[in-house]
CSV table of C-alpha atoms in Angstrom, one decimal:
chain,number,residue,atom,x,y,z
I,13,MET,CA,21.6,-12.0,-20.2
I,14,VAL,CA,22.7,-12.9,-16.6
I,15,ALA,CA,23.7,-10.8,-14.4
I,16,VAL,CA,25.8,-12.5,-11.7
I,17,VAL,CA,27.0,-10.5,-8.7
I,18,MET,CA,28.8,-11.3,-5.6
I,19,LEU,CA,27.1,-9.4,-2.3
I,20,TYR,CA,28.4,-8.8,1.0
I,21,LEU,CA,25.3,-8.2,3.4
I,22,GLN,CA,26.0,-7.1,6.1
I,23,ASN,CA,23.2,-6.6,9.6
I,24,THR,CA,23.1,-3.7,11.0
I,25,GLU,CA,21.0,-3.1,14.9
I,26,HIS,CA,18.8,-0.1,14.0
I,27,HIS,CA,16.1,1.4,11.9
I,28,GLY,CA,14.6,4.5,11.5
I,29,MET,CA,15.9,7.0,13.7
I,30,GLN,CA,17.3,5.6,16.5
I,31,LYS,CA,20.1,6.6,17.9
I,32,LYS,CA,23.6,4.7,18.4
I,33,ASN,CA,26.7,6.7,19.8
I,34,GLY,CA,25.3,9.7,18.5
I,35,ARG,CA,25.0,8.7,15.1
I,36,SER,CA,21.9,7.7,13.4
I,37,ALA,CA,21.0,4.8,11.8
I,38,PHE,CA,20.9,6.3,8.3
I,39,SER,CA,24.6,6.1,8.3
I,40,THR,CA,26.2,2.9,7.0
I,41,GLN,CA,27.5,1.8,10.0
I,42,LYS,CA,27.6,-2.5,10.2
I,43,SER,CA,27.7,-4.8,13.0
I,44,LYS,CA,30.5,-6.7,13.4
I,45,GLU,CA,28.6,-9.9,14.0
I,46,ASN,CA,26.4,-11.6,11.5
I,47,SER,CA,28.1,-10.7,8.5
I,48,GLY,CA,27.3,-12.9,5.6
I,49,THR,CA,27.8,-13.3,2.0
I,50,VAL,CA,25.3,-14.3,-0.5
I,51,ARG,CA,25.6,-15.0,-4.4
I,52,SER,CA,22.5,-13.6,-5.9
I,53,THR,CA,22.1,-13.9,-9.6
I,54,TRP,CA,18.9,-12.3,-11.9
I,55,ARG,CA,18.5,-14.0,-15.1
I,56,GLU,CA,15.9,-12.5,-17.9
I,57,GLY,CA,12.8,-14.1,-17.5
I,58,THR,CA,13.5,-15.9,-14.2
I,59,ALA,CA,11.5,-14.9,-11.0
I,60,PRO,CA,13.5,-15.5,-8.2
I,61,SER,CA,12.3,-18.3,-5.6
I,62,SER,CA,10.2,-17.8,-3.3
I,63,ALA,CA,13.0,-19.2,-0.8
I,64,GLU,CA,15.5,-16.8,-2.5
I,65,ILE,CA,12.8,-13.9,-1.4
I,66,GLU,CA,12.7,-14.8,1.7
I,67,ASN,CA,16.2,-15.3,2.3
I,68,LEU,CA,16.9,-11.7,0.9
I,69,ASN,CA,14.0,-10.3,3.3
I,70,GLN,CA,15.7,-12.2,6.4
I,71,ARG,CA,19.1,-10.3,5.5
I,72,LEU,CA,18.0,-7.2,4.6
I,73,SER,CA,15.5,-6.5,7.2
I,74,SER,CA,18.0,-5.4,9.6
I,75,MET,CA,20.4,-3.1,7.4
I,76,PRO,CA,19.8,0.6,6.9
I,77,ALA,CA,18.0,1.8,3.9
I,78,GLU,CA,21.0,3.7,2.1
I,79,ASP,CA,22.2,-0.3,2.3
I,80,ILE,CA,19.2,-1.8,0.8
I,81,LEU,CA,19.4,0.5,-2.0
I,82,ARG,CA,23.2,0.2,-2.5
I,83,TRP,CA,22.1,-4.0,-2.9
I,84,ALA,CA,19.4,-3.0,-4.9
I,85,CYS,CA,21.6,-1.4,-7.1
I,86,SER,CA,24.0,-4.0,-7.1
I,87,TYR,CA,21.3,-7.1,-7.4
I,88,ILE,CA,19.6,-5.5,-10.7
I,89,PRO,CA,21.0,-5.4,-14.1
I,90,THR,CA,22.2,-2.0,-15.1
I,91,GLY,CA,19.2,-0.2,-17.0
I,92,GLU,CA,16.6,-1.7,-15.4
I,93,LEU,CA,15.9,-0.4,-11.9
I,94,VAL,CA,13.7,2.4,-11.4
I,95,GLN,CA,12.2,4.5,-8.6
I,96,VAL,CA,8.6,5.1,-8.9
I,97,THR,CA,7.6,8.4,-7.0
I,98,SER,CA,5.2,11.1,-6.8
I,99,PHE,CA,7.6,12.8,-4.7
I,100,GLY,CA,5.8,12.9,-1.5
I,101,PRO,CA,7.9,12.6,1.6
I,102,THR,CA,9.0,8.9,1.6
I,103,GLY,CA,9.9,9.1,-1.9
I,104,MET,CA,11.9,12.0,-1.2
I,105,VAL,CA,13.9,10.6,1.2
I,106,ILE,CA,14.6,7.7,-1.3
I,107,LEU,CA,15.4,9.9,-3.8
I,108,HIS,CA,17.7,12.3,-2.0
I,109,MET,CA,20.0,8.9,-0.5
I,110,LEU,CA,20.2,7.6,-4.2
I,111,HIS,CA,21.3,11.2,-5.3
I,112,SER,CA,23.8,11.2,-1.9
I,113,HIS,CA,25.4,8.1,-3.4
I,114,GLY,CA,25.7,9.2,-6.9
I,115,PHE,CA,23.1,6.3,-8.0
I,116,LEU,CA,21.0,8.1,-10.3
I,117,ASP,CA,20.8,8.1,-13.9
I,118,ASN,CA,21.4,11.5,-15.0
I,119,GLN,CA,24.4,11.7,-12.8
I,120,GLN,CA,25.8,8.3,-14.2
I,121,ARG,CA,25.5,10.0,-17.5
I,122,ASN,CA,26.0,14.1,-17.0
I,123,MET,CA,28.5,14.3,-13.9
I,124,LYS,CA,30.6,11.1,-15.2
I,125,LEU,CA,30.2,9.6,-11.7
I,126,GLN,CA,31.7,6.1,-11.5
I,127,PRO,CA,29.1,4.1,-9.3
I,128,LYS,CA,30.3,3.1,-6.1
I,129,ARG,CA,30.7,-0.4,-7.0
I,130,PRO,CA,32.0,-1.5,-10.7
I,131,ASN,CA,28.4,-3.4,-11.5
I,132,ALA,CA,26.1,-1.0,-9.8
I,133,ALA,CA,22.9,-0.2,-11.4
I,134,THR,CA,22.0,3.2,-11.8
I,135,VAL,CA,17.9,4.3,-10.9
I,136,SER,CA,15.9,6.1,-13.5
I,137,ILE,CA,13.1,8.2,-11.9
I,138,VAL,CA,9.4,7.6,-12.6
I,139,SER,CA,6.6,9.5,-12.0
I,140,ILE,CA,2.6,9.5,-13.3
I,141,ASP,CA,0.9,12.6,-13.6
I,142,THR,CA,-2.8,11.7,-13.7
I,143,LEU,CA,-3.4,14.9,-15.0
I,144,HIS,CA,-5.4,15.8,-12.0
I,145,LEU,CA,-2.9,16.8,-9.3
I,146,PHE,CA,-2.5,19.9,-7.5
I,147,GLN,CA,-0.9,23.0,-8.9
I,148,GLU,CA,1.4,22.9,-5.7
I,149,SER,CA,2.5,19.1,-6.5
I,150,TYR,CA,3.8,20.7,-9.8
I,151,GLN,CA,5.6,23.7,-8.3
I,152,HIS,CA,7.2,21.2,-5.6
I,153,THR,CA,8.4,18.8,-8.9
I,154,ARG,CA,10.1,21.4,-10.7
I,155,LYS,CA,12.0,22.4,-7.7
I,156,VAL,CA,12.7,18.7,-7.3
I,157,LYS,CA,14.4,18.7,-10.7
I,158,GLN,CA,16.3,21.9,-9.7
I,159,THR,CA,17.6,20.7,-6.7
I,160,TYR,CA,18.5,17.5,-7.6
I,161,ASP,CA,19.3,18.1,-11.5
I,162,ILE,CA,17.1,14.8,-12.6
I,163,SER,CA,15.8,14.1,-15.5
I,164,ILE,CA,12.1,12.3,-15.1
I,165,HIS,CA,10.1,9.7,-17.0
I,166,TRP,CA,7.0,11.0,-17.3
I,167,TYR,CA,3.8,9.0,-18.1
I,168,PHE,CA,0.1,10.2,-18.8
I,169,PRO,CA,-3.6,8.6,-19.0
I,170,LYS,CA,-2.9,7.1,-22.4
I,171,ASP,CA,-3.9,9.5,-25.1
I,172,PHE,CA,-4.4,12.4,-23.3
I,173,ASN,CA,-2.2,15.0,-21.9
I,174,THR,CA,-4.4,18.2,-20.8
I,175,THR,CA,-6.9,17.9,-17.9
I,176,THR,CA,-9.4,19.0,-20.4
I,177,SER,CA,-9.2,16.5,-23.1
I,178,PHE,CA,-9.4,13.7,-20.2
I,179,ASP,CA,-12.4,15.1,-18.7
I,180,ASP,CA,-14.3,16.0,-21.9
I,181,ALA,CA,-13.4,12.1,-23.3
I,182,HIS,CA,-14.7,10.8,-20.1
I,183,GLY,CA,-16.4,13.3,-17.9
I,184,PRO,CA,-15.3,15.6,-15.1
I,185,ASP,CA,-16.9,13.0,-12.5
I,186,LEU,CA,-15.5,10.1,-13.7
I,187,TYR,CA,-13.6,9.3,-10.2
I,188,LYS,CA,-16.8,9.5,-8.3
I,189,THR,CA,-19.0,7.4,-11.1
I,190,ASN,CA,-16.5,4.7,-11.5
I,191,PRO,CA,-13.5,5.0,-9.5
I,192,ASP,CA,-12.1,1.4,-10.9
I,193,THR,CA,-11.7,2.4,-14.3
I,194,TYR,CA,-10.5,5.9,-13.3
I,195,ASP,CA,-7.7,4.6,-11.4
I,196,LEU,CA,-7.0,2.2,-14.3
I,197,LEU,CA,-6.8,4.9,-17.2
I,198,THR,CA,-4.8,7.5,-14.7
I,199,LYS,CA,-2.7,5.4,-12.4
I,200,ILE,CA,-2.7,1.4,-13.7
I,201,GLU,CA,-2.1,1.8,-17.3
I,202,PRO,CA,0.5,4.5,-17.2
I,203,SER,CA,2.4,2.6,-14.6
I,204,VAL,CA,2.3,-0.6,-16.4
I,205,ARG,CA,3.4,1.1,-19.9
I,206,ALA,CA,6.4,2.6,-17.8
I,207,LEU,CA,7.6,-0.3,-16.5
I,208,ARG,CA,6.9,-2.4,-19.7
I,209,GLU,CA,8.8,0.1,-21.8
I,210,LEU,CA,11.4,1.0,-19.5
I,211,LYS,CA,12.6,-2.8,-19.7
I,212,VAL,CA,11.8,-3.0,-16.0
I,213,SER,CA,13.3,-5.7,-13.6
I,214,GLY,CA,13.1,-4.1,-10.5
I,215,TRP,CA,11.0,-0.9,-9.1
I,216,ILE,CA,11.8,1.1,-6.0
I,217,SER,CA,8.3,2.0,-3.6
I,218,GLY,CA,8.2,4.4,-1.2
I,219,ARG,CA,5.5,2.3,1.0
I,220,ARG,CA,5.6,1.8,4.4
I,221,ARG,CA,4.2,-0.4,7.1
I,222,ASP,CA,2.7,1.8,9.4
I,223,GLN,CA,1.0,3.3,6.8
I,224,GLY,CA,-1.8,0.5,7.4
I,225,GLY,CA,-3.8,-1.4,5.7
I,226,GLU,CA,-2.3,-4.1,3.2
I,227,ARG,CA,0.8,-2.6,3.9
I,228,GLY,CA,1.3,-3.7,7.7
I,229,ASN,CA,3.0,-6.7,6.7
I,230,LEU,CA,4.9,-5.2,4.0
I,231,PRO,CA,8.5,-7.1,3.4
I,232,ILE,CA,11.5,-5.6,2.3
I,233,VAL,CA,11.6,-7.4,-1.3
I,234,GLU,CA,8.5,-8.6,-3.2
I,235,MET,CA,7.5,-9.8,-6.4
I,236,ASP,CA,5.3,-7.6,-8.4
I,237,GLY,CA,2.3,-8.2,-8.6
I,238,MET,CA,1.7,-5.3,-11.4
I,239,PRO,CA,-0.7,-6.5,-14.1
I,240,GLU,CA,0.8,-6.3,-17.4
I,241,THR,CA,-2.8,-6.1,-19.1
I,242,GLY,CA,-6.0,-5.3,-18.2
I,243,PRO,CA,-7.6,-3.4,-14.7
I,244,ALA,CA,-7.2,-6.7,-12.1
I,245,PRO,CA,-4.1,-7.1,-10.2
I,246,ILE,CA,-3.2,-10.8,-11.8
I,247,VAL,CA,0.2,-12.3,-11.5
I,248,THR,CA,2.2,-10.5,-13.8
I,249,ALA,CA,3.8,-12.5,-16.6
I,250,ILE,CA,7.4,-10.5,-16.7
I,251,PRO,CA,9.2,-11.2,-13.3
I,252,ARG,CA,10.2,-8.2,-11.5
I,253,ILE,CA,10.6,-7.0,-8.0
I,254,LYS,CA,9.6,-4.5,-5.5
I,255,ILE,CA,12.0,-2.8,-3.0
I,256,ASN,CA,10.5,-1.0,-0.2
I,257,PRO,CA,13.9,0.0,1.5
I,258,LEU,CA,11.8,2.2,3.9
I,259,ALA,CA,9.4,-0.7,5.0
I,260,PHE,CA,10.0,-0.3,8.4
I,261,TRP,CA,10.4,3.9,8.6
I,262,THR,CA,7.3,5.5,10.3
I,263,HIS,CA,6.3,8.9,9.6
I,264,ARG,CA,7.7,10.1,12.6
I,265,ASP,CA,11.3,9.1,11.2
I,266,ILE,CA,10.7,10.3,7.5
I,267,TRP,CA,9.8,14.0,8.9
I,268,LEU,CA,12.9,14.0,11.2
I,269,TYR,CA,15.2,12.9,7.9
I,270,ILE,CA,13.3,15.4,5.7
I,271,HIS,CA,14.5,18.4,8.4
I,272,GLN,CA,17.6,17.2,9.2
I,273,HIS,CA,19.1,17.3,5.8
I,274,ASP,CA,16.9,19.8,4.3
I,275,ILE,CA,15.1,18.0,1.8
I,276,PRO,CA,12.3,19.9,-0.4
I,277,TYR,CA,8.7,18.7,0.1
I,278,ASN,CA,5.4,19.9,-0.9
I,279,ILE,CA,4.1,22.8,0.8
I,280,LEU,CA,0.8,21.2,1.5
I,281,HIS,CA,1.9,19.5,4.1
I,282,ASP,CA,2.3,22.5,6.0
I,283,SER,CA,-1.6,22.9,5.6
I,284,GLY,CA,-2.6,20.0,6.8
I,285,TYR,CA,-2.2,17.4,4.2
I,286,LYS,CA,-0.4,14.2,5.6
I,287,SER,CA,-0.5,12.7,1.9
I,288,VAL,CA,-1.5,14.3,-1.4
I,289,GLY,CA,-3.0,12.7,-4.5
I,290,ASP,CA,-5.5,14.1,-7.1
I,291,VAL,CA,-6.8,17.8,-5.9
I,292,MET,CA,-10.2,16.7,-6.2
I,293,THR,CA,-10.3,13.5,-4.1
I,294,THR,CA,-7.3,14.8,-1.2
I,295,ILE,CA,-8.3,17.0,1.7
I,296,PRO,CA,-6.3,17.9,4.8
I,297,VAL,CA,-6.8,16.1,7.8
I,298,LYS,CA,-6.4,16.6,11.6
I,299,GLU,CA,-2.9,16.3,13.1
I,300,ASN,CA,-3.7,12.6,14.7
I,301,ASP,CA,-5.6,11.1,11.9
I,302,PRO,CA,-4.0,8.1,10.1
I,303,GLU,CA,-1.5,9.5,7.6
I,304,ARG,CA,-3.8,8.5,4.1
I,305,ALA,CA,-6.8,9.5,6.0
I,306,GLY,CA,-7.3,12.7,3.6
I,307,ARG,CA,-6.8,10.5,0.2
I,308,PHE,CA,-9.9,9.0,-1.9
I,309,VAL,CA,-12.6,11.7,-0.8
I,310,GLY,CA,-15.6,11.0,-3.0
I,311,MET,CA,-14.3,8.3,-4.6
I,312,ASN,CA,-16.8,5.8,-3.3
I,313,LYS,CA,-13.4,3.9,-2.4
I,314,THR,CA,-15.7,2.8,0.9
I,315,GLU,CA,-16.6,-0.6,-0.5
I,316,CYS,CA,-15.6,-3.3,-3.0
I,317,GLY,CA,-18.9,-4.9,-5.1
I,318,LEU,CA,-18.8,-8.4,-4.2
I,319,HIS,CA,-19.3,-10.0,-6.9
I,320,SER,CA,-16.2,-8.5,-9.1
I,321,HIS,CA,-13.9,-8.6,-6.3
I,322,LEU,CA,-14.7,-12.3,-5.6
I,323,ALA,CA,-13.3,-12.9,-9.0
I,324,ARG,CA,-10.6,-10.4,-8.8
I,325,VAL,CA,-9.6,-12.3,-5.7
I,326,LYS,CA,-10.2,-15.9,-7.6
I,327,GLN,CA,-7.7,-14.4,-10.3
I,328,LEU,CA,-5.3,-13.0,-8.0
I,329,THR,CA,-5.1,-16.6,-6.2
I,330,SER,CA,-4.8,-18.7,-9.1
I,331,GLU,CA,-2.1,-20.5,-9.7
I,332,GLY,CA,1.3,-19.3,-11.3
I,333,PRO,CA,4.3,-18.3,-10.8
I,334,ILE,CA,3.8,-16.1,-8.0
I,335,LYS,CA,1.7,-16.8,-5.0
I,336,SER,CA,-0.3,-14.1,-3.6
I,337,ILE,CA,-1.0,-13.8,0.3
I,338,PRO,CA,-3.9,-12.2,1.8
I,339,PRO,CA,-3.4,-9.1,4.0
I,340,THR,CA,-4.0,-9.4,7.7
I,341,ILE,CA,-6.7,-7.2,9.0
I,342,PRO,CA,-6.3,-8.1,12.9
I,343,CYS,CA,-9.5,-7.0,14.6
I,344,PRO,CA,-8.7,-9.0,18.7
I,345,HIS,CA,-12.2,-8.5,19.7
I,346,CYS,CA,-14.3,-9.9,16.8
I,347,LEU,CA,-16.1,-13.1,16.8
I,348,GLU,CA,-14.9,-15.0,13.5
I,349,LEU,CA,-18.0,-16.1,11.8
I,350,ASN,CA,-18.0,-18.7,9.6
I,351,SER,CA,-20.3,-21.0,7.8
I,352,ASP,CA,-20.5,-23.7,9.9
I,353,ASN,CA,-21.1,-21.2,13.1
I,354,PHE,CA,-22.9,-18.6,11.6
I,355,ASP,CA,-26.6,-19.9,12.8
I,356,ARG,CA,-25.5,-20.5,15.9
I,357,LEU,CA,-24.0,-17.4,17.2
I,358,VAL,CA,-26.3,-15.3,15.0
I,359,LEU,CA,-29.6,-17.2,15.0
I,360,GLY,CA,-29.3,-19.5,18.2
I,361,VAL,CA,-29.7,-22.8,15.7
I,362,THR,CA,-27.7,-25.4,16.2
I,363,SER,CA,-26.6,-27.6,13.9
I,364,ASP,CA,-29.4,-30.4,14.9
I,365,GLY,CA,-31.6,-27.4,14.5
I,366,VAL,CA,-32.6,-26.8,18.2
I,367,ALA,CA,-32.9,-22.9,18.7
I,368,THR,CA,-31.7,-21.0,21.6
I,369,ALA,CA,-32.1,-17.8,23.0
I,370,LEU,CA,-29.6,-15.6,22.4
I,371,THR,CA,-29.0,-12.9,24.9
I,372,LYS,CA,-26.8,-10.4,23.1
I,373,ASP,CA,-27.2,-8.2,19.8
I,374,LEU,CA,-24.7,-8.8,17.3
I,375,LEU,CA,-22.8,-5.9,15.1
I,376,ILE,CA,-21.4,-7.8,11.9
I,377,GLU,CA,-19.0,-6.9,9.4
I,378,PHE,CA,-19.1,-8.6,6.1
I,379,TYR,CA,-15.5,-7.9,5.0
I,380,SER,CA,-12.6,-9.3,2.6
I,381,PRO,CA,-8.9,-8.9,3.9
I,382,TRP,CA,-7.9,-8.2,0.0
I,383,CYS,CA,-10.5,-5.7,-0.3
I,384,GLU,CA,-8.7,-2.1,-0.5
I,385,ALA,CA,-11.7,-0.4,1.4
I,386,CYS,CA,-12.0,-3.1,4.0
I,387,GLN,CA,-8.2,-2.8,4.9
I,388,GLU,CA,-8.9,1.0,5.4
I,389,ALA,CA,-11.6,0.4,7.4
I,390,GLY,CA,-10.3,-2.5,9.1
I,391,PRO,CA,-8.2,-0.4,12.1
I,392,HIS,CA,-11.5,1.3,12.5
I,393,PHE,CA,-13.7,-1.5,13.3
I,394,SER,CA,-11.5,-2.9,15.1
I,395,GLN,CA,-11.9,0.4,17.5
I,396,ILE,CA,-15.5,-0.3,17.3
I,397,ALA,CA,-15.3,-3.5,18.4
I,398,THR,CA,-13.0,-2.4,21.9
I,399,ALA,CA,-15.3,0.3,22.6
I,400,LEU,CA,-18.5,-1.6,22.3
I,401,ARG,CA,-17.0,-4.2,24.5
I,402,SER,CA,-15.7,-1.7,27.3
I,403,ARG,CA,-19.4,-0.1,27.1
I,404,TYR,CA,-21.5,-2.5,26.5
I,405,LYS,CA,-19.9,-5.8,27.0
I,406,ASP,CA,-23.3,-7.7,28.3
I,407,GLN,CA,-25.5,-6.3,25.8
I,408,ILE,CA,-24.1,-6.5,22.2
I,409,ALA,CA,-20.9,-8.8,20.5
I,410,VAL,CA,-19.3,-7.9,17.4
I,411,GLY,CA,-18.3,-10.3,14.8
I,412,ARG,CA,-17.0,-10.5,11.3
I,413,PHE,CA,-17.0,-12.4,8.1
I,414,ASP,CA,-14.7,-13.1,5.7
I,415,VAL,CA,-16.6,-13.4,2.4
I,416,THR,CA,-13.7,-14.6,0.4
I,417,GLU,CA,-12.6,-17.5,2.7
I,418,HIS,CA,-16.5,-18.7,3.2
I,419,ASP,CA,-19.6,-18.9,1.9
I,420,ILE,CA,-22.7,-16.5,3.3
I,421,PRO,CA,-24.9,-19.0,4.8
I,422,ASN,CA,-28.5,-19.1,3.2
I,423,SER,CA,-30.4,-18.2,6.1
I,424,ALA,CA,-28.7,-14.7,5.9
I,425,GLU,CA,-30.8,-13.9,3.0
I,426,ALA,CA,-33.7,-16.4,3.7
I,427,ILE,CA,-33.7,-15.9,7.6
I,428,LEU,CA,-32.5,-12.5,8.4
I,429,HIS,CA,-32.8,-10.7,4.7
I,430,MET,CA,-29.5,-9.9,4.5
I,431,LYS,CA,-27.6,-8.4,1.1
I,432,ILE,CA,-24.0,-8.3,1.0
I,433,GLU,CA,-23.7,-6.7,-2.4
I,434,SER,CA,-20.9,-4.9,-1.2
I,435,THR,CA,-18.0,-5.0,1.4
I,436,PRO,CA,-17.4,-4.1,3.8
I,437,THR,CA,-20.9,-4.5,5.1
I,438,ILE,CA,-22.2,-3.9,8.3
I,439,TYR,CA,-25.5,-4.9,10.1
I,440,LEU,CA,-26.9,-5.0,13.7
I,441,VAL,CA,-29.0,-7.6,14.5
I,442,GLN,CA,-30.9,-7.0,17.9
I,443,GLN,CA,-32.5,-9.7,19.6
I,444,ASN,CA,-36.3,-8.8,20.5
I,445,PRO,CA,-36.7,-11.8,20.9
I,446,LEU,CA,-36.9,-12.3,17.1
I,447,PRO,CA,-33.7,-11.0,15.7
I,448,THR,CA,-34.1,-7.6,14.3
I,449,VAL,CA,-31.7,-6.9,11.6
I,450,SER,CA,-30.6,-3.1,10.4
I,451,GLU,CA,-27.8,-2.2,7.7
I,452,TYR,CA,-25.5,0.4,8.2
I,453,PHE,CA,-25.3,2.7,5.0
I,454,SER,CA,-23.7,5.3,5.2
I,455,GLU,CA,-19.8,5.6,3.7
I,456,HIS,CA,-18.1,6.7,6.9
I,457,HIS,CA,-16.6,3.8,9.3
I,458,ASP,CA,-14.9,5.9,11.8
I,459,VAL,CA,-15.8,5.4,15.6
I,460,ALA,CA,-17.4,8.2,16.4
I,461,THR,CA,-20.4,7.6,13.5
I,462,VAL,CA,-20.6,3.9,13.8
I,463,LEU,CA,-21.4,4.2,17.5
I,464,ASP,CA,-23.9,6.8,17.2
I,465,TRP,CA,-25.5,5.2,14.9
């Protein structure tokens, strides 16, 4: 099937809650300049080219979220567009916008509303129940269904529909003993199954850039990297795009919009939970903590096994219809160590084997930009580097080594006795005057804990 739709993508000037002439940028006000026309084609079984994706992002990045959603409903064929949501704050903003414009699937069926555009697709709602959610989350979902009169496509771990049956089969501590398997069974496999069974060509996500980590460079439109089989995020065999209409919004933007439009939200957010997931891995956080700081507690998500991770990265970056770009983890005050400079900067040994005396101790992080744990820890390590530079500029330097870009030098293990089996791994190399190496073993990578160490 070929769906050809003429789209008129017009630029606007603002994102988020910025105001102009007393009106919120959430409205669909248009700029009189820089308007453009794009003929977009979605061919079944054919992925948009990277140039097409880049062009779409250039045009959509200046548009209000509501216009991005309107574009998505025109670009994706009818019946092949979904919103995947856990009904968190960002998801609720998107749901409210879709409902306000009559784009939800149940509105078209039950209320017999005509789409805003003749060829506009309707949006189905998909949610994953891990069977380990808070009771408050289930209560919130019931209120959402009642408020918006929506139908939800629920997906559960395969062959299970109760917490007891799942825990009896896999053990109640699977999330701790094998978090990757837990994620595969409760989140990844149900998500893949949902996208496959519903024949999805595009899905709407609530991810935002200000949530940090790999989301820091999040585009509006991207090719979906969700696997079709297996636990690794391999290149998908089925062309599918992911739309992030709120990519440029902030946490503050989201909550201003929620209160402005009286949108229901999970009552746990009033008790210090900035982000809500499974009951055994989510805790309340302090007001100034990052939004996702209270997630994945006790799941051993503080590291990525080195060998399995490198194999995963190799698979992710293998040749295919979609090429992946590694996330960026900035660290302005870090020395970038690699195979060529490691011996010189860490051991004081030049390329011709001459040893020189080093005057500074060195804190080293072995990391991978692809590792989720490294992405979570990255901002903390950057703050650690800044703090050490401020306090001990003449005594200690901070460096990091990207294990996916460079082979770990033989000297790291043979001379310094470093064993890098997972990332992130942190070592302190002290010059006494010969190098003395200490490994940081704690799973807590926050600034205060590491500096105390």
